[in-house]
Every structure is written in C-alpha cells, then in structure tokens.
CSV table of N, CA, C and O in Angstrom, one decimal:
chain,number,residue,atom,x,y,z
A,1,UNK,N,-89.0,-21.7,55.3
A,1,UNK,CA,-87.6,-22.1,55.4
A,1,UNK,C,-87.5,-23.4,56.3
A,1,UNK,O,-88.2,-23.5,57.3
A,2,UNK,N,-86.7,-24.3,55.9
A,2,UNK,CA,-86.5,-25.5,56.7
A,2,UNK,C,-85.7,-25.3,58.0
A,2,UNK,O,-85.1,-24.2,58.1
A,3,UNK,N,-85.8,-26.2,58.9
A,3,UNK,CA,-85.0,-26.0,60.1
A,3,UNK,C,-83.5,-26.0,59.8
A,3,UNK,O,-82.8,-25.2,60.4
A,4,UNK,N,-83.1,-26.8,58.9
A,4,UNK,CA,-81.6,-26.8,58.6
A,4,UNK,C,-81.3,-25.5,58.0
A,4,UNK,O,-80.2,-24.9,58.3
A,5,UNK,N,-82.1,-24.9,57.1
A,5,UNK,CA,-81.8,-23.6,56.5
A,5,UNK,C,-81.7,-22.5,57.6
A,5,UNK,O,-80.9,-21.7,57.6
A,6,UNK,N,-82.6,-22.6,58.6
A,6,UNK,CA,-82.6,-21.6,59.6
A,6,UNK,C,-81.4,-21.7,60.5
A,6,UNK,O,-80.8,-20.7,60.9
A,7,UNK,N,-80.9,-22.9,60.7
A,7,UNK,CA,-79.7,-23.2,61.5
A,7,UNK,C,-78.5,-22.6,60.8
A,7,UNK,O,-77.6,-22.0,61.4
A,8,UNK,N,-78.4,-22.9,59.5
A,8,UNK,CA,-77.3,-22.4,58.7
A,8,UNK,C,-77.2,-20.9,58.6
A,8,UNK,O,-76.2,-20.3,58.7
A,9,UNK,N,-78.4,-20.2,58.5
A,9,UNK,CA,-78.4,-18.8,58.4
A,9,UNK,C,-78.0,-18.2,59.8
A,9,UNK,O,-77.2,-17.3,59.9
A,10,UNK,N,-78.5,-18.8,60.9
A,10,UNK,CA,-78.1,-18.4,62.2
A,10,UNK,C,-76.7,-18.6,62.5
A,10,UNK,O,-76.0,-17.7,63.1
A,11,UNK,N,-76.1,-19.7,62.0
A,11,UNK,CA,-74.7,-20.0,62.3
A,11,UNK,C,-73.8,-19.0,61.5
A,11,UNK,O,-72.7,-18.6,62.0
A,12,UNK,N,-74.2,-18.6,60.3
A,12,UNK,CA,-73.4,-17.7,59.5
A,12,UNK,C,-73.3,-16.4,60.1
A,12,UNK,O,-72.3,-15.7,60.0
A,13,UNK,N,-74.3,-15.9,60.8
A,13,UNK,CA,-74.3,-14.6,61.4
A,13,UNK,C,-73.7,-14.5,62.8
A,13,UNK,O,-73.5,-13.5,63.3
A,14,UNK,N,-73.4,-15.7,63.4
A,14,UNK,CA,-72.9,-15.7,64.7
A,14,UNK,C,-71.4,-15.5,64.7
A,14,UNK,O,-70.7,-16.0,63.9
A,15,UNK,N,-70.9,-14.8,65.8
A,15,UNK,CA,-69.5,-14.6,65.8
A,15,UNK,C,-68.8,-15.9,66.2
A,15,UNK,O,-69.4,-16.8,66.8
A,16,UNK,N,-67.5,-16.1,65.7
A,16,UNK,CA,-66.8,-17.3,66.0
A,16,UNK,C,-66.5,-17.4,67.5
A,16,UNK,O,-66.2,-16.4,68.2
A,17,UNK,N,-66.7,-18.6,68.1
A,17,UNK,CA,-66.4,-18.8,69.5
A,17,UNK,C,-65.0,-19.3,69.7
A,17,UNK,O,-64.5,-20.2,69.0
A,18,UNK,N,-64.4,-18.8,70.8
A,18,UNK,CA,-63.0,-19.3,71.1
A,18,UNK,C,-63.2,-20.6,71.9
A,18,UNK,O,-64.2,-20.7,72.6
A,19,UNK,N,-62.2,-21.5,71.9
A,19,UNK,CA,-62.2,-22.6,72.7
A,19,UNK,C,-62.3,-22.2,74.2
A,19,UNK,O,-61.8,-21.1,74.5
A,20,UNK,N,-62.8,-23.0,75.1
A,20,UNK,CA,-63.0,-22.6,76.5
A,20,UNK,C,-61.7,-22.5,77.2
A,20,UNK,O,-61.5,-21.8,78.2
A,21,UNK,N,-60.7,-23.3,76.8
A,21,UNK,CA,-59.4,-23.3,77.5
A,21,UNK,C,-58.3,-22.8,76.5
A,21,UNK,O,-58.1,-23.5,75.5
A,22,UNK,N,-57.6,-21.7,76.8
A,22,UNK,CA,-56.6,-21.2,75.9
A,22,UNK,C,-55.2,-21.3,76.6
A,22,UNK,O,-55.2,-21.1,77.8
A,23,UNK,N,-54.2,-21.7,75.9
A,23,UNK,CA,-52.9,-21.9,76.5
A,23,UNK,C,-51.8,-21.4,75.6
A,23,UNK,O,-51.9,-21.6,74.4
A,24,UNK,N,-50.8,-20.8,76.3
A,24,UNK,CA,-49.6,-20.4,75.5
A,24,UNK,C,-48.4,-21.3,76.1
A,24,UNK,O,-48.2,-21.3,77.3
A,25,UNK,N,-47.7,-21.9,75.2
A,25,UNK,CA,-46.6,-22.7,75.5
A,25,UNK,C,-45.4,-22.2,74.7
A,25,UNK,O,-45.6,-21.6,73.7
A,26,UNK,N,-44.2,-22.5,75.2
A,26,UNK,CA,-43.0,-22.1,74.5
A,26,UNK,C,-41.8,-22.3,75.2
A,26,UNK,O,-41.7,-23.1,76.2
A,27,UNK,N,-40.7,-21.6,74.7
A,27,UNK,CA,-39.4,-21.7,75.4
A,27,UNK,C,-38.8,-20.3,75.4
A,27,UNK,O,-39.1,-19.4,74.5
A,28,UNK,N,-38.0,-20.0,76.4
A,28,UNK,CA,-37.2,-18.8,76.5
A,28,UNK,C,-35.8,-19.1,76.3
A,28,UNK,O,-35.2,-20.0,77.0
A,29,UNK,N,-35.2,-18.5,75.3
A,29,UNK,CA,-33.8,-18.7,74.9
A,29,UNK,C,-33.0,-17.5,75.0
A,29,UNK,O,-33.5,-16.4,74.9
A,30,UNK,N,-31.7,-17.6,75.1
A,30,UNK,CA,-30.8,-16.4,75.0
A,30,UNK,C,-30.4,-16.2,73.5
A,30,UNK,O,-30.8,-17.0,72.7
A,31,UNK,N,-29.7,-15.2,73.2
A,31,UNK,CA,-29.4,-14.8,71.9
A,31,UNK,C,-28.5,-15.9,71.2
A,31,UNK,O,-28.5,-16.0,69.9
A,32,UNK,N,-27.9,-16.8,71.9
A,32,UNK,CA,-27.1,-17.9,71.3
A,32,UNK,C,-27.9,-19.1,71.2
A,32,UNK,O,-27.4,-20.2,70.7
A,33,UNK,N,-29.2,-19.1,71.6
A,33,UNK,CA,-30.1,-20.3,71.4
A,33,UNK,C,-30.1,-21.2,72.6
A,33,UNK,O,-30.7,-22.3,72.6
A,34,UNK,N,-29.4,-20.8,73.7
A,34,UNK,CA,-29.4,-21.7,74.9
A,34,UNK,C,-30.6,-21.3,75.8
A,34,UNK,O,-31.1,-20.2,75.8
A,35,UNK,N,-31.1,-22.3,76.5
A,35,UNK,CA,-32.3,-22.1,77.3
A,35,UNK,C,-32.0,-21.2,78.5
A,35,UNK,O,-30.9,-21.2,79.0
A,36,UNK,N,-33.0,-20.3,78.8
A,36,UNK,CA,-32.9,-19.5,80.0
A,36,UNK,C,-33.8,-20.1,81.0
A,36,UNK,O,-35.1,-20.0,80.9
A,37,UNK,N,-33.3,-20.7,82.0
A,37,UNK,CA,-34.1,-21.3,83.1
A,37,UNK,C,-34.4,-20.3,84.1
A,37,UNK,O,-33.8,-19.2,84.3
A,38,UNK,N,-35.5,-20.5,84.8
A,38,UNK,CA,-36.1,-19.7,85.9
A,38,UNK,C,-36.4,-18.2,85.4
A,38,UNK,O,-36.5,-17.3,86.3
A,39,UNK,N,-36.7,-18.0,84.1
A,39,UNK,CA,-37.2,-16.7,83.7
A,39,UNK,C,-38.6,-16.6,84.0
A,39,UNK,O,-39.4,-17.6,84.0
A,40,UNK,N,-39.1,-15.4,84.4
A,40,UNK,CA,-40.5,-15.2,84.7
A,40,UNK,C,-41.2,-14.9,83.4
A,40,UNK,O,-40.8,-14.0,82.6
A,41,UNK,N,-42.3,-15.6,83.1
A,41,UNK,CA,-43.1,-15.4,81.9
A,41,UNK,C,-44.5,-15.0,82.4
A,41,UNK,O,-45.1,-15.7,83.2
A,42,UNK,N,-45.0,-13.9,81.8
A,42,UNK,CA,-46.3,-13.4,82.2
A,42,UNK,C,-47.2,-13.3,81.0
A,42,UNK,O,-46.7,-12.9,79.9
A,43,UNK,N,-48.5,-13.5,81.2
A,43,UNK,CA,-49.5,-13.4,80.1
A,43,UNK,C,-50.6,-12.6,80.6
A,43,UNK,O,-51.2,-12.9,81.6
A,44,UNK,N,-50.9,-11.4,80.0
A,44,UNK,CA,-52.0,-10.5,80.4
A,44,UNK,C,-52.9,-10.2,79.2
A,44,UNK,O,-52.4,-9.9,78.1
A,45,UNK,N,-54.2,-10.3,79.5
A,45,UNK,CA,-55.1,-10.0,78.4
A,45,UNK,C,-55.1,-8.5,78.1
A,45,UNK,O,-55.0,-7.7,79.0
A,46,UNK,N,-55.2,-8.1,76.8
A,46,UNK,CA,-55.2,-6.8,76.4
A,46,UNK,C,-56.6,-6.2,76.3
A,46,UNK,O,-57.5,-6.9,75.8
A,47,UNK,N,-56.9,-5.1,77.0
A,47,UNK,CA,-58.2,-4.5,76.9
A,47,UNK,C,-59.2,-5.1,77.9
A,47,UNK,O,-60.4,-4.8,77.7
A,48,UNK,N,-58.8,-5.9,78.8
A,48,UNK,CA,-59.8,-6.5,79.8
A,48,UNK,C,-59.2,-6.4,81.2
A,48,UNK,O,-58.0,-6.1,81.4
A,49,UNK,N,-60.0,-6.6,82.2
A,49,UNK,CA,-59.6,-6.6,83.6
A,49,UNK,C,-59.4,-8.0,84.1
A,49,UNK,O,-59.6,-8.2,85.3
A,50,UNK,N,-59.1,-9.0,83.3
A,50,UNK,CA,-59.0,-10.3,83.7
A,50,UNK,C,-57.7,-10.7,84.5
A,50,UNK,O,-57.5,-11.8,84.9
A,51,UNK,N,-56.8,-9.7,84.6
A,51,UNK,CA,-55.6,-9.9,85.3
A,51,UNK,C,-54.5,-10.6,84.4
A,51,UNK,O,-54.7,-10.7,83.2
A,52,UNK,N,-53.5,-11.1,85.1
A,52,UNK,CA,-52.5,-11.8,84.4
A,52,UNK,C,-52.1,-13.1,85.0
A,52,UNK,O,-52.5,-13.3,86.2
A,53,UNK,N,-51.4,-13.9,84.3
A,53,UNK,CA,-50.9,-15.2,84.9
A,53,UNK,C,-49.4,-15.2,84.7
A,53,UNK,O,-48.9,-14.7,83.7
A,54,UNK,N,-48.7,-15.8,85.7
A,54,UNK,CA,-47.3,-15.9,85.7
A,54,UNK,C,-46.8,-17.3,85.9
A,54,UNK,O,-47.5,-18.1,86.6
A,55,UNK,N,-45.6,-17.6,85.4
A,55,UNK,CA,-45.0,-18.8,85.6
A,55,UNK,C,-43.5,-18.6,85.5
A,55,UNK,O,-43.0,-17.5,85.1
A,56,UNK,N,-42.7,-19.7,85.7
A,56,UNK,CA,-41.2,-19.7,85.5
A,56,UNK,C,-40.9,-20.8,84.5
A,56,UNK,O,-41.5,-21.8,84.5
A,57,UNK,N,-39.8,-20.5,83.8
A,57,UNK,CA,-39.4,-21.5,82.9
A,57,UNK,C,-38.7,-22.7,83.6
A,57,UNK,O,-38.1,-22.5,84.7
A,58,UNK,N,-38.7,-23.9,83.0
A,58,UNK,CA,-38.0,-25.0,83.7
A,58,UNK,C,-36.5,-25.0,83.3
A,58,UNK,O,-36.0,-24.1,82.7
A,59,UNK,N,-35.8,-26.1,83.5
A,59,UNK,CA,-34.4,-26.2,83.3
A,59,UNK,C,-34.0,-26.1,81.8
A,59,UNK,O,-32.8,-25.9,81.5
A,60,UNK,N,-34.9,-26.4,80.9
A,60,UNK,CA,-34.6,-26.3,79.5
A,60,UNK,C,-35.4,-25.1,78.8
A,60,UNK,O,-35.5,-25.1,77.6
A,61,UNK,N,-35.8,-24.2,79.7
A,61,UNK,CA,-36.4,-22.9,79.2
A,61,UNK,C,-37.9,-23.0,78.8
A,61,UNK,O,-38.4,-22.1,78.2
A,62,UNK,N,-38.6,-24.2,79.0
A,62,UNK,CA,-40.0,-24.3,78.6
A,62,UNK,C,-40.9,-23.7,79.6
A,62,UNK,O,-40.6,-23.6,80.8
A,63,UNK,N,-42.1,-23.2,79.1
A,63,UNK,CA,-43.1,-22.7,79.9
A,63,UNK,C,-44.5,-23.0,79.3
A,63,UNK,O,-44.6,-23.4,78.2
A,64,UNK,N,-45.5,-22.9,80.2
A,64,UNK,CA,-46.9,-23.2,79.8
A,64,UNK,C,-47.8,-22.3,80.7
A,64,UNK,O,-47.6,-22.4,81.9
A,65,UNK,N,-48.6,-21.5,80.1
A,65,UNK,CA,-49.6,-20.7,80.8
A,65,UNK,C,-50.9,-20.8,80.2
A,65,UNK,O,-51.1,-20.7,79.0
A,66,UNK,N,-51.9,-20.9,81.1
A,66,UNK,CA,-53.3,-20.9,80.6
A,66,UNK,C,-53.7,-19.4,80.6
A,66,UNK,O,-53.4,-18.6,81.5
A,67,UNK,N,-54.4,-19.1,79.5
A,67,UNK,CA,-54.8,-17.7,79.3
A,67,UNK,C,-55.9,-17.3,80.3
A,67,UNK,O,-56.8,-18.1,80.5
A,68,UNK,N,-55.9,-16.1,80.8
A,68,UNK,CA,-56.9,-15.6,81.8
A,68,UNK,C,-58.2,-15.2,81.2
A,68,UNK,O,-59.1,-14.9,82.0
A,69,UNK,N,-58.4,-15.2,79.9
A,69,UNK,CA,-59.6,-14.8,79.3
A,69,UNK,C,-59.4,-13.7,78.3
A,69,UNK,O,-58.6,-12.8,78.6
A,70,UNK,N,-60.1,-13.7,77.2
A,70,UNK,CA,-59.9,-12.8,76.2
A,70,UNK,C,-59.4,-13.4,74.9
A,70,UNK,O,-59.4,-14.6,74.8
A,71,UNK,N,-58.9,-12.6,74.0
A,71,UNK,CA,-58.5,-13.1,72.7
A,71,UNK,C,-57.0,-12.7,72.4
A,71,UNK,O,-56.3,-13.4,71.7
A,72,UNK,N,-56.7,-11.5,72.8
A,72,UNK,CA,-55.4,-10.9,72.5
A,72,UNK,C,-54.6,-10.7,73.9
A,72,UNK,O,-55.2,-10.2,74.8
A,73,UNK,N,-53.4,-11.1,73.9
A,73,UNK,CA,-52.6,-11.0,75.1
A,73,UNK,C,-51.2,-10.4,74.9
A,73,UNK,O,-50.7,-10.5,73.8
A,74,UNK,N,-50.7,-9.9,76.0
A,74,UNK,CA,-49.3,-9.5,76.0
A,74,UNK,C,-48.5,-10.5,76.7
A,74,UNK,O,-48.9,-10.9,77.8
A,75,UNK,N,-47.5,-11.1,76.0
A,75,UNK,CA,-46.7,-12.1,76.6
A,75,UNK,C,-45.3,-11.5,76.9
A,75,UNK,O,-44.7,-10.9,76.1
A,76,UNK,N,-44.9,-11.6,78.2
A,76,UNK,CA,-43.6,-10.9,78.6
A,76,UNK,C,-42.7,-12.0,79.3
A,76,UNK,O,-43.2,-12.9,80.0
A,77,UNK,N,-41.4,-11.8,79.1
A,77,UNK,CA,-40.5,-12.6,79.8
A,77,UNK,C,-39.3,-11.7,80.3
A,77,UNK,O,-38.9,-10.8,79.7
A,78,UNK,N,-38.8,-12.1,81.5
A,78,UNK,CA,-37.7,-11.4,82.0
A,78,UNK,C,-36.9,-12.2,83.0
A,78,UNK,O,-37.4,-13.2,83.6
A,79,UNK,N,-35.7,-11.9,83.2
A,79,UNK,CA,-34.8,-12.6,84.2
A,79,UNK,C,-33.7,-11.6,84.5
A,79,UNK,O,-33.2,-10.9,83.6
A,80,UNK,N,-33.2,-11.7,85.7
A,80,UNK,CA,-32.0,-10.9,86.1
A,80,UNK,C,-30.9,-11.2,85.2
A,80,UNK,O,-30.6,-12.3,84.9
A,81,UNK,N,-30.2,-10.1,84.7
A,81,UNK,CA,-29.1,-10.2,83.8
A,81,UNK,C,-29.5,-10.2,82.3
A,81,UNK,O,-28.6,-10.2,81.4
A,82,UNK,N,-30.8,-10.0,82.0
A,82,UNK,CA,-31.3,-10.0,80.6
A,82,UNK,C,-32.3,-8.8,80.5
A,82,UNK,O,-32.9,-8.4,81.5
A,83,UNK,N,-32.4,-8.3,79.3
A,83,UNK,CA,-33.4,-7.3,79.0
A,83,UNK,C,-34.7,-8.0,78.9
A,83,UNK,O,-34.8,-9.1,78.3
A,84,UNK,N,-35.8,-7.3,79.3
A,84,UNK,CA,-37.1,-7.9,79.2
A,84,UNK,C,-37.6,-7.9,77.8
A,84,UNK,O,-37.1,-7.2,76.9
A,85,UNK,N,-38.5,-8.9,77.5
A,85,UNK,CA,-39.0,-9.0,76.1
A,85,UNK,C,-40.5,-9.1,76.2
A,85,UNK,O,-41.1,-9.7,77.1
A,86,UNK,N,-41.2,-8.5,75.3
A,86,UNK,CA,-42.7,-8.5,75.2
A,86,UNK,C,-43.2,-8.6,73.8
A,86,UNK,O,-42.5,-8.1,72.9
A,87,UNK,N,-44.2,-9.3,73.6
A,87,UNK,CA,-44.9,-9.5,72.3
A,87,UNK,C,-46.3,-9.7,72.5
A,87,UNK,O,-46.8,-10.1,73.6
A,88,UNK,N,-47.1,-9.5,71.4
A,88,UNK,CA,-48.5,-9.8,71.4
A,88,UNK,C,-48.8,-11.2,70.9
A,88,UNK,O,-48.2,-11.6,70.0
A,89,UNK,N,-49.8,-11.8,71.5
A,89,UNK,CA,-50.3,-13.1,71.1
A,89,UNK,C,-51.8,-13.0,70.9
A,89,UNK,O,-52.5,-12.5,71.7
A,90,UNK,N,-52.2,-13.5,69.7
A,90,UNK,CA,-53.6,-13.5,69.4
A,90,UNK,C,-54.1,-14.9,69.1
A,90,UNK,O,-53.5,-15.6,68.3
A,91,UNK,N,-55.2,-15.3,69.7
A,91,UNK,CA,-55.8,-16.6,69.4
A,91,UNK,C,-56.9,-16.5,68.3
A,91,UNK,O,-57.7,-15.5,68.3
A,92,UNK,N,-56.8,-17.4,67.4
A,92,UNK,CA,-57.9,-17.5,66.4
A,92,UNK,C,-59.0,-18.3,66.9
A,92,UNK,O,-58.8,-19.1,67.9
A,93,UNK,N,-60.1,-18.3,66.3
A,93,UNK,CA,-61.3,-19.1,66.8
A,93,UNK,C,-61.1,-20.6,66.7
A,93,UNK,O,-61.7,-21.3,67.5
A,94,UNK,N,-60.2,-21.1,65.9
A,94,UNK,CA,-60.0,-22.5,65.8
A,94,UNK,C,-58.7,-23.0,66.5
A,94,UNK,O,-58.4,-24.2,66.4
A,95,UNK,N,-58.0,-22.2,67.3
A,95,UNK,CA,-56.8,-22.6,68.0
A,95,UNK,C,-57.0,-22.5,69.5
A,95,UNK,O,-57.5,-21.5,70.0
A,96,UNK,N,-56.6,-23.5,70.3
A,96,UNK,CA,-56.7,-23.4,71.7
A,96,UNK,C,-55.3,-23.3,72.3
A,96,UNK,O,-55.1,-23.2,73.5
A,97,UNK,N,-54.2,-23.5,71.5
A,97,UNK,CA,-52.9,-23.4,72.0
A,97,UNK,C,-52.0,-22.6,71.0
A,97,UNK,O,-52.2,-22.8,69.8
A,98,UNK,N,-51.1,-21.8,71.5
A,98,UNK,CA,-50.2,-21.0,70.7
A,98,UNK,C,-48.8,-21.3,71.2
A,98,UNK,O,-48.6,-21.4,72.5
A,99,UNK,N,-47.8,-21.6,70.3
A,99,UNK,CA,-46.4,-21.8,70.7
A,99,UNK,C,-45.6,-20.6,70.3
A,99,UNK,O,-45.7,-20.1,69.2
A,100,UNK,N,-44.7,-20.2,71.3
A,100,UNK,CA,-43.8,-19.0,71.0
A,100,UNK,C,-42.5,-19.3,71.6
A,100,UNK,O,-42.3,-19.8,72.7
A,101,UNK,N,-41.4,-19.0,70.8
A,101,UNK,CA,-40.1,-19.0,71.4
A,101,UNK,C,-39.7,-17.5,71.6
A,101,UNK,O,-39.8,-16.7,70.6
A,102,UNK,N,-39.3,-17.2,72.8
A,102,UNK,CA,-38.9,-15.8,73.1
A,102,UNK,C,-37.4,-15.8,73.3
A,102,UNK,O,-36.8,-16.7,73.9
A,103,UNK,N,-36.8,-14.7,72.8
A,103,UNK,CA,-35.3,-14.6,72.9
A,103,UNK,C,-35.0,-13.4,73.8
A,103,UNK,O,-35.4,-12.3,73.6
A,104,UNK,N,-34.3,-13.7,74.9
A,104,UNK,CA,-33.8,-12.6,75.8
A,104,UNK,C,-32.4,-12.3,75.5
A,104,UNK,O,-31.5,-13.2,75.2
A,105,UNK,N,-32.1,-11.0,75.5
A,105,UNK,CA,-30.7,-10.5,75.2
A,105,UNK,C,-30.0,-10.2,76.6
A,105,UNK,O,-30.6,-9.5,77.4
A,106,UNK,N,-28.8,-10.6,76.7
A,106,UNK,CA,-28.1,-10.4,77.9
A,106,UNK,C,-27.8,-8.8,78.1
A,106,UNK,O,-27.5,-8.2,77.1
A,107,UNK,N,-28.0,-8.4,79.3
A,107,UNK,CA,-27.8,-7.0,79.6
A,107,UNK,C,-26.3,-6.7,79.7
A,107,UNK,O,-25.5,-7.6,80.2
A,108,UNK,N,-25.9,-5.6,79.3
A,108,UNK,CA,-24.4,-5.3,79.4
A,108,UNK,C,-23.9,-5.0,80.8
A,108,UNK,O,-24.6,-4.7,81.7
C-alpha cells in the first residue's frame, strides 16, 4: 500500500476532531423581540466536569461565551423579572461558533 493510501485509510477511521476554540454567540430577547440587557447567560458542558462559563448580555442583548470543553452544552439565560430559559447546544466537527437567540418570558 502506498503512503497516501495508508494516510487515507487512517483518516477514514479516525474520529472527527473539534476545533480547539468553541464559542457560543447570540442575543437574549423578550417575548416582544426587545433586547434583555444584563441577563446572565451560562454555558455548561453536558456529561463532563469542565465546569461552566458565565457572562452578561450587553445593552442590545448580545452575549459571547467560549465553551469550557466538550461537544454538547446546556445554555441557560435568566434575569430578575423573567422566567429562566435553557436549551442544548451541540457543536459539529466543522463548526467553531454557534449562534442562538434566546427568548425570555416576563414573570407574572
């Protein structure tokens, strides 16, 4: 077998590698589509002990968090006066950034 053939066979059996830096960006909005500023957004890896990362949204509801390690994460957002929101985020082997818009509902 040629060297190229051996490399192709080896590459086909190898698991896909994730990019070294993973990031989740997005916005937090209320149910009317207005930005929710100063909301706490947290990202925690599912099934690992890598911990979580937290940030706050800016004046137009934007956030950006680097992933703490792993492939699947729980993304949570909350702010006083709103119900908390949570969703799962999964990175594919060819993506290093995921964008999400999160909607918080005002508490009664």
